[in-house]
mmCIF file of C-alpha atoms in Angstrom:
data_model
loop_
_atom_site.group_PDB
_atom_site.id
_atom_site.type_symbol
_atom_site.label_atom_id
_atom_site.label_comp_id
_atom_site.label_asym_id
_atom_site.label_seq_id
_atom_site.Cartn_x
_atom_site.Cartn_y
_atom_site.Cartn_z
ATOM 1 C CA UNK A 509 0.000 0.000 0.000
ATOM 2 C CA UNK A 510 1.489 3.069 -1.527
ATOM 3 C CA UNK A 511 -0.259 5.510 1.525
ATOM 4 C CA UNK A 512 1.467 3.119 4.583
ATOM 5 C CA UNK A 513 4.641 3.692 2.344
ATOM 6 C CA UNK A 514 4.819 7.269 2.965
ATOM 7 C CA UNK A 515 4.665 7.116 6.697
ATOM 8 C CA UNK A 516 7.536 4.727 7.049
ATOM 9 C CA UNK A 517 10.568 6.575 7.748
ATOM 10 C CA UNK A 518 13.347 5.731 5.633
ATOM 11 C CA UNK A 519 17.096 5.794 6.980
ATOM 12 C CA UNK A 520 20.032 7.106 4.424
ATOM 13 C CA UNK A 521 22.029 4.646 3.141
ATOM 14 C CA UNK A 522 25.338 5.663 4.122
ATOM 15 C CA UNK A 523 24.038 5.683 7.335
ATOM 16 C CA UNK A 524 22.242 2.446 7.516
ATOM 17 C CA UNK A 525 25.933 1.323 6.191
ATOM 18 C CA UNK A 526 28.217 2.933 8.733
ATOM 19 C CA UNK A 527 26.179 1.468 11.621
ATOM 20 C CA UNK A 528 26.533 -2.489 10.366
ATOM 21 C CA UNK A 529 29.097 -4.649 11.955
ATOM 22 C CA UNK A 530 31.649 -6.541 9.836
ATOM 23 C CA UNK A 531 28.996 -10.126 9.652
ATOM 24 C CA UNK A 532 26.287 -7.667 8.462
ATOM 25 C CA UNK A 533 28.043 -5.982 5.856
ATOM 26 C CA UNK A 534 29.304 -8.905 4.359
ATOM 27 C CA UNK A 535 25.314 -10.232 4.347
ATOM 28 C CA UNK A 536 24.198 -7.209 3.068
ATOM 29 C CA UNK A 537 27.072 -6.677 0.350
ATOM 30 C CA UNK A 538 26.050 -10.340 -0.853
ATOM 31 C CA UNK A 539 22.404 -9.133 -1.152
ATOM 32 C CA UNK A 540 23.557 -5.809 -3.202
ATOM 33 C CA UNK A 541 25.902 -8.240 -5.367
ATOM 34 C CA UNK A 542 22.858 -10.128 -6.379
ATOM 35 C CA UNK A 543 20.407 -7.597 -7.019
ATOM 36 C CA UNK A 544 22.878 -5.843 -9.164
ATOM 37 C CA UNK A 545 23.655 -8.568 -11.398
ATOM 38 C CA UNK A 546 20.001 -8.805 -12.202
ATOM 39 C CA UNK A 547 18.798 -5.533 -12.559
ATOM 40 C CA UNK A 548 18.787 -3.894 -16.041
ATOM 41 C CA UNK A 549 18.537 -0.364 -15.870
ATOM 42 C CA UNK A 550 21.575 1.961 -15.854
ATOM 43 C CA UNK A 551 20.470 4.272 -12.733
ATOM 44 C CA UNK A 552 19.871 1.397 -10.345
ATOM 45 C CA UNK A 553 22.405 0.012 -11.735
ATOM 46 C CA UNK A 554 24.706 3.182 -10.764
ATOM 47 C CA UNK A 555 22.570 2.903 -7.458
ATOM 48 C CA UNK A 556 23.724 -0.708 -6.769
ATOM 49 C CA UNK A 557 27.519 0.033 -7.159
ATOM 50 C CA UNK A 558 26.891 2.973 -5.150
ATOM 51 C CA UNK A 559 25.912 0.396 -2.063
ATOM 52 C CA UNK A 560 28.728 -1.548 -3.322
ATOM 53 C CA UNK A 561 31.464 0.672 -2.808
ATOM 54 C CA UNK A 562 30.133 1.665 0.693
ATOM 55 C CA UNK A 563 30.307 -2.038 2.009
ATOM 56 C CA UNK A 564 33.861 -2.201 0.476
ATOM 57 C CA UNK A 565 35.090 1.102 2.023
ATOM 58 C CA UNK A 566 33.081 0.013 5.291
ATOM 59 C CA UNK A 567 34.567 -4.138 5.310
ATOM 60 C CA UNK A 568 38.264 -1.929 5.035
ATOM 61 C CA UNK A 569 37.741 0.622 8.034
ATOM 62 C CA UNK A 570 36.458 -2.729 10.042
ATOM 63 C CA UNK A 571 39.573 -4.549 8.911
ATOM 64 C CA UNK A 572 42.567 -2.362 9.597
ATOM 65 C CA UNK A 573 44.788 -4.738 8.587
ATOM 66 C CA UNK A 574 43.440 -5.137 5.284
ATOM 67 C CA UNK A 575 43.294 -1.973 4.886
ATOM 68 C CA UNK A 576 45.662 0.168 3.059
ATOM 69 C CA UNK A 577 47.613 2.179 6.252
ATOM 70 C CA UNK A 578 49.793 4.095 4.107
ATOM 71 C CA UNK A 579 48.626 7.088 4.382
ATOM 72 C CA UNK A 580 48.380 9.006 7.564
ATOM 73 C CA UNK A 581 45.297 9.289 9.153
ATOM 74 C CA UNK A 582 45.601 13.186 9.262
ATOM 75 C CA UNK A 583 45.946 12.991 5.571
ATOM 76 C CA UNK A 584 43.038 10.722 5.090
ATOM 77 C CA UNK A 585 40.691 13.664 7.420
ATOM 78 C CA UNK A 586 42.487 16.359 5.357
ATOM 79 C CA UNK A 587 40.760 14.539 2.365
ATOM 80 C CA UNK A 588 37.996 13.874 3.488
ATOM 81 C CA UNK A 589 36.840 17.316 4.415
ATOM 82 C CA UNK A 590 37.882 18.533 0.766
ATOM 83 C CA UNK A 591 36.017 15.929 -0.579
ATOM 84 C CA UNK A 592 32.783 15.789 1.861
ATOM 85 C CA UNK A 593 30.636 18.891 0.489
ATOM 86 C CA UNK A 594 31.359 18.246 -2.973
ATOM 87 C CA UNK A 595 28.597 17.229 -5.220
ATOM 88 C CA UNK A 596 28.935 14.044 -7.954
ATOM 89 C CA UNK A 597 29.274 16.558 -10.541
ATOM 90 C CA UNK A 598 32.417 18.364 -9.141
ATOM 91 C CA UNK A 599 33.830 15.329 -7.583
ATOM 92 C CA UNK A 600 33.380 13.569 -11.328
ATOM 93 C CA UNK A 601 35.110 16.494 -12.477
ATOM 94 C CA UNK A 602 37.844 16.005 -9.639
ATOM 95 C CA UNK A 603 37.998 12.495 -10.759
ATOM 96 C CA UNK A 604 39.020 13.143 -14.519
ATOM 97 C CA UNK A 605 41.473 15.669 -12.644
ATOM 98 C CA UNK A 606 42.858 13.091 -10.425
ATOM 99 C CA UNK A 607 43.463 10.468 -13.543
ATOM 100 C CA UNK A 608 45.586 12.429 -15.231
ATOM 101 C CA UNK A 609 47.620 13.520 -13.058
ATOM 102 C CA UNK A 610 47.930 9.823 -12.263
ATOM 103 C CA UNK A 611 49.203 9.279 -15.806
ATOM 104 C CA UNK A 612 51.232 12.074 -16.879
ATOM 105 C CA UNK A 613 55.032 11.433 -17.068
ATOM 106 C CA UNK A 614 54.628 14.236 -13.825
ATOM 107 C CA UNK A 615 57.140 13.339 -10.384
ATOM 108 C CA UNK A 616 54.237 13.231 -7.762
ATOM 109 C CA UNK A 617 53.915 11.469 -4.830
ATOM 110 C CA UNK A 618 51.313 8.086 -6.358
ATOM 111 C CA UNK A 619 50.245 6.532 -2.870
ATOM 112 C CA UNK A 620 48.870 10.176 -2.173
ATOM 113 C CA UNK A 621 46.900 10.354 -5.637
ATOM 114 C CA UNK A 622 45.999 6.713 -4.989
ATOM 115 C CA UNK A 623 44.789 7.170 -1.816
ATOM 116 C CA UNK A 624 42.814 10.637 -3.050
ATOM 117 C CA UNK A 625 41.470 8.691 -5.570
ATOM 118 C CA UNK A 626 40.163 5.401 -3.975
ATOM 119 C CA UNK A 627 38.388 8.050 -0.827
ATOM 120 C CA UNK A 628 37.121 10.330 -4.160
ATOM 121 C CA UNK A 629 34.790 7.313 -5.236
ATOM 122 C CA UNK A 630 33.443 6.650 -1.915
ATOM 123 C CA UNK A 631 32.222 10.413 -1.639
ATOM 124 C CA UNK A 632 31.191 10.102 -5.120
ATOM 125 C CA UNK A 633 28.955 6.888 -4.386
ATOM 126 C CA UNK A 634 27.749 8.464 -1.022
ATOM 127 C CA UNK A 635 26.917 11.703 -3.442
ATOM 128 C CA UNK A 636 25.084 9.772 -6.061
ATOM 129 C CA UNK A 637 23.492 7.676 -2.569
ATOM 130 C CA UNK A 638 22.125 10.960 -1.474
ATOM 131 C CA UNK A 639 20.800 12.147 -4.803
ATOM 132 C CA UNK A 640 18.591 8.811 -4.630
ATOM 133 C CA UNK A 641 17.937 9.265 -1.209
ATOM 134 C CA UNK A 642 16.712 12.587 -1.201
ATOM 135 C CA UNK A 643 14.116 11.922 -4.558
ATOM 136 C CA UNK A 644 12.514 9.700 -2.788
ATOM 137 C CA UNK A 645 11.922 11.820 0.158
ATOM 138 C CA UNK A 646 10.598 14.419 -2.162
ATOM 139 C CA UNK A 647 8.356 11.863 -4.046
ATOM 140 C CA UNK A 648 6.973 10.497 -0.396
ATOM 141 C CA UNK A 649 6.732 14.179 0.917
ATOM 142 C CA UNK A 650 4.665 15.150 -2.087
ATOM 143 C CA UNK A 651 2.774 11.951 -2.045
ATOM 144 C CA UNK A 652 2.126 12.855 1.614
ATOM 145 C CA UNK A 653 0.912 16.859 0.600
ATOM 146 C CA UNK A 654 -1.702 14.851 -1.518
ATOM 147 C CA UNK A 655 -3.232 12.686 1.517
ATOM 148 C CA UNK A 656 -2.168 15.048 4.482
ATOM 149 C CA UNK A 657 -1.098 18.800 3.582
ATOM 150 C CA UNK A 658 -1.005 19.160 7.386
ATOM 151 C CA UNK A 659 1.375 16.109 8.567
ATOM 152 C CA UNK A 660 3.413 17.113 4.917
ATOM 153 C CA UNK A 661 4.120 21.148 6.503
ATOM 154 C CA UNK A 662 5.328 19.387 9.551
ATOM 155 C CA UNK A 663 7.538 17.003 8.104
ATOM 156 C CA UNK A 664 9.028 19.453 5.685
ATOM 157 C CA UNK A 665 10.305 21.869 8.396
ATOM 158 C CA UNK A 666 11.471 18.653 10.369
ATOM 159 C CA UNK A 667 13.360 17.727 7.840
ATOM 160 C CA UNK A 668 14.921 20.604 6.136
ATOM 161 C CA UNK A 669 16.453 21.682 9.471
ATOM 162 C CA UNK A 670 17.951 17.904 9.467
ATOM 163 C CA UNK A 671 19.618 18.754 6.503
ATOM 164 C CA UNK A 672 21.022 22.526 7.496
ATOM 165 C CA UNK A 673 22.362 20.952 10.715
ATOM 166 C CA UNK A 674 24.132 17.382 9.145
ATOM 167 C CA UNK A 675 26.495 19.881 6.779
ATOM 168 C CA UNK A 676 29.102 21.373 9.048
ATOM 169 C CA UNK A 677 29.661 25.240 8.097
ATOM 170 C CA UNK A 678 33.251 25.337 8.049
ATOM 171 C CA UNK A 679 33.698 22.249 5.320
ATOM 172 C CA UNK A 680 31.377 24.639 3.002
ATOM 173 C CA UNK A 681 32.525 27.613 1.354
ATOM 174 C CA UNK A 682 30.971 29.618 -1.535
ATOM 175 C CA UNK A 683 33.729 28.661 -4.171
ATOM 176 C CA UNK A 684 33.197 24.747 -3.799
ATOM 177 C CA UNK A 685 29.549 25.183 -5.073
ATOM 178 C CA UNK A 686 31.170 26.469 -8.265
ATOM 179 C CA UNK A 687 34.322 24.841 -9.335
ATOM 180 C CA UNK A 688 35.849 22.180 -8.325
ATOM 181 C CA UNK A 689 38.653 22.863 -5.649
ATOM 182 C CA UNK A 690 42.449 22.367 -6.288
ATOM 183 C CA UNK A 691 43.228 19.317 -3.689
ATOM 184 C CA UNK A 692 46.007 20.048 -1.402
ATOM 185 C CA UNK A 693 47.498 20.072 1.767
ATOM 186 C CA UNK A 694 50.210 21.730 3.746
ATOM 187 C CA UNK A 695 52.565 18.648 3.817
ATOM 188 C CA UNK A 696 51.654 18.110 0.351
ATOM 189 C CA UNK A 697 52.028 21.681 -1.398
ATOM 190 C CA UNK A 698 53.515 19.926 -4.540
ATOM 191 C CA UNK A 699 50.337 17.557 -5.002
ATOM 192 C CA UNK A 700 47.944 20.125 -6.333
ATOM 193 C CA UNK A 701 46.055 19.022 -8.778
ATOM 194 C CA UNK A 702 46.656 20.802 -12.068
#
C-alpha cells in the first residue's frame, strides 16, 4: 500500500551502512551483489555500485589490517573534508582531474593520488546515494501533501532543518559550489592538482 509507504521513515544509506558490523556488511554486500547482477537499468544500476562501494570502504575501516595504512590518518581527514561537500558533478570532475595527473610522465607522490582517488569514489557513491535518497523523500513528501497537507508542513520543516544541521559550516565555502577545488594540503604543497 502506496499511503502506509509514505509514513515509514526511511534511513540514508550511508548511514544504515556505517552502523553495520563486519557479519552484516558482508550479508548485506552479498544481497547488493545479487540484485545488481540482475537488474537492467543503468540508474539502479549506478545505485547498486553505489551500495557496493560503501560495504567495500566500510569491510576496510572494520579490517585495519586489510586496509591500506599508508597514508596518515591526518591525511586521510584532510581529504575527506575537501572531498565531503562536494557534489557528484564536481567530484566527477575532480575524478578526470585526479586520472591524469595519475598518468602524466609528472614526479608526484602516487600513494597520495591513490589514496585521493580510492576516498574520491566513496564520496562520489555516497553523493550519487544521497541524490537517490533525497528523490525519494521528495516523491513520499509530495505523495504525503496529496493525503495530508497538514502532517506534509510538519515534516518538511522537520526535515529541512535535518539537513542545514548534518552539513558542518566550516567544510562549506561559496567557491566549492562552483568549481571544483584544487586538492592540497600543507605537507603536500607539490600535489595540487593541475
Amino acid at each position: 500500500d502506496d499511503d502506509a509507504d509514505t509514513d515509514i521513515d526511511v534511513p540514508a544509506p550511508a548511514d544504515v551502512i556505517t552502523s553495520l558490523d563486519a557479519e552484516q556488511i558482508a550479508e548485506l554486500d552479498s544481497d547488493i551483489a545479487s540484485y545488481h547482477v540482475l537488474e537492467t537499468n543503468a540508474t539502479n544500476r549506478e545505485y547498486w555500485k553505489s551500495l557496493q562501494t560503501l560495504c567495500a570502504d566500510r569491510k576496510a575501516k572494520l579490517n585495519p589490517h586489510g586496509h591500506d595504512q599508508r597514508v596518515v590518518s591526518s591525511v586521510s581527514d584532510d581529504i575527506d573534508k575537501i572531498l565531503a561537500p562536494k557534489t557528484h558533478d564536481q567530484l566527477e570532475a575532480l575524478e578526470k582531474q585526479i586520472k591524469a595527473k595519475l598518468q602524466s610522465n609528472e614526479d608526484i607522490d602516487t600513494d597520495y593520488w591513490e589514496q585521493l582517488l580510492r576516498s574520491l569514489r566513496v564520496w562520489k557513491a555516497r553523493a550519487k546515494l544521497d541524490q537517490v535518497y533525497e528523490t525519494i523523500k521528495k516523491n513520499r513528501l509530495d505523495q504525503l501533501k496529496d493525503r495530508d497537507p497538514a502532517k506534509a508542513n510538519a515534516v518538511g520543516q522537520s526535515t529541512s532543518a535535518t539537513n542545514v544541521s548534518q552539513r558542518p559550516a566550516a567544510l562549506i565555502s561559496k567557491d566549492e559550489t562552483s568549481k571544483p577545488t584544487a586538492v592540497s594540503s600543507p605537507s603536500h604543497a607539490d600535489r595540487s592538482v593541475p
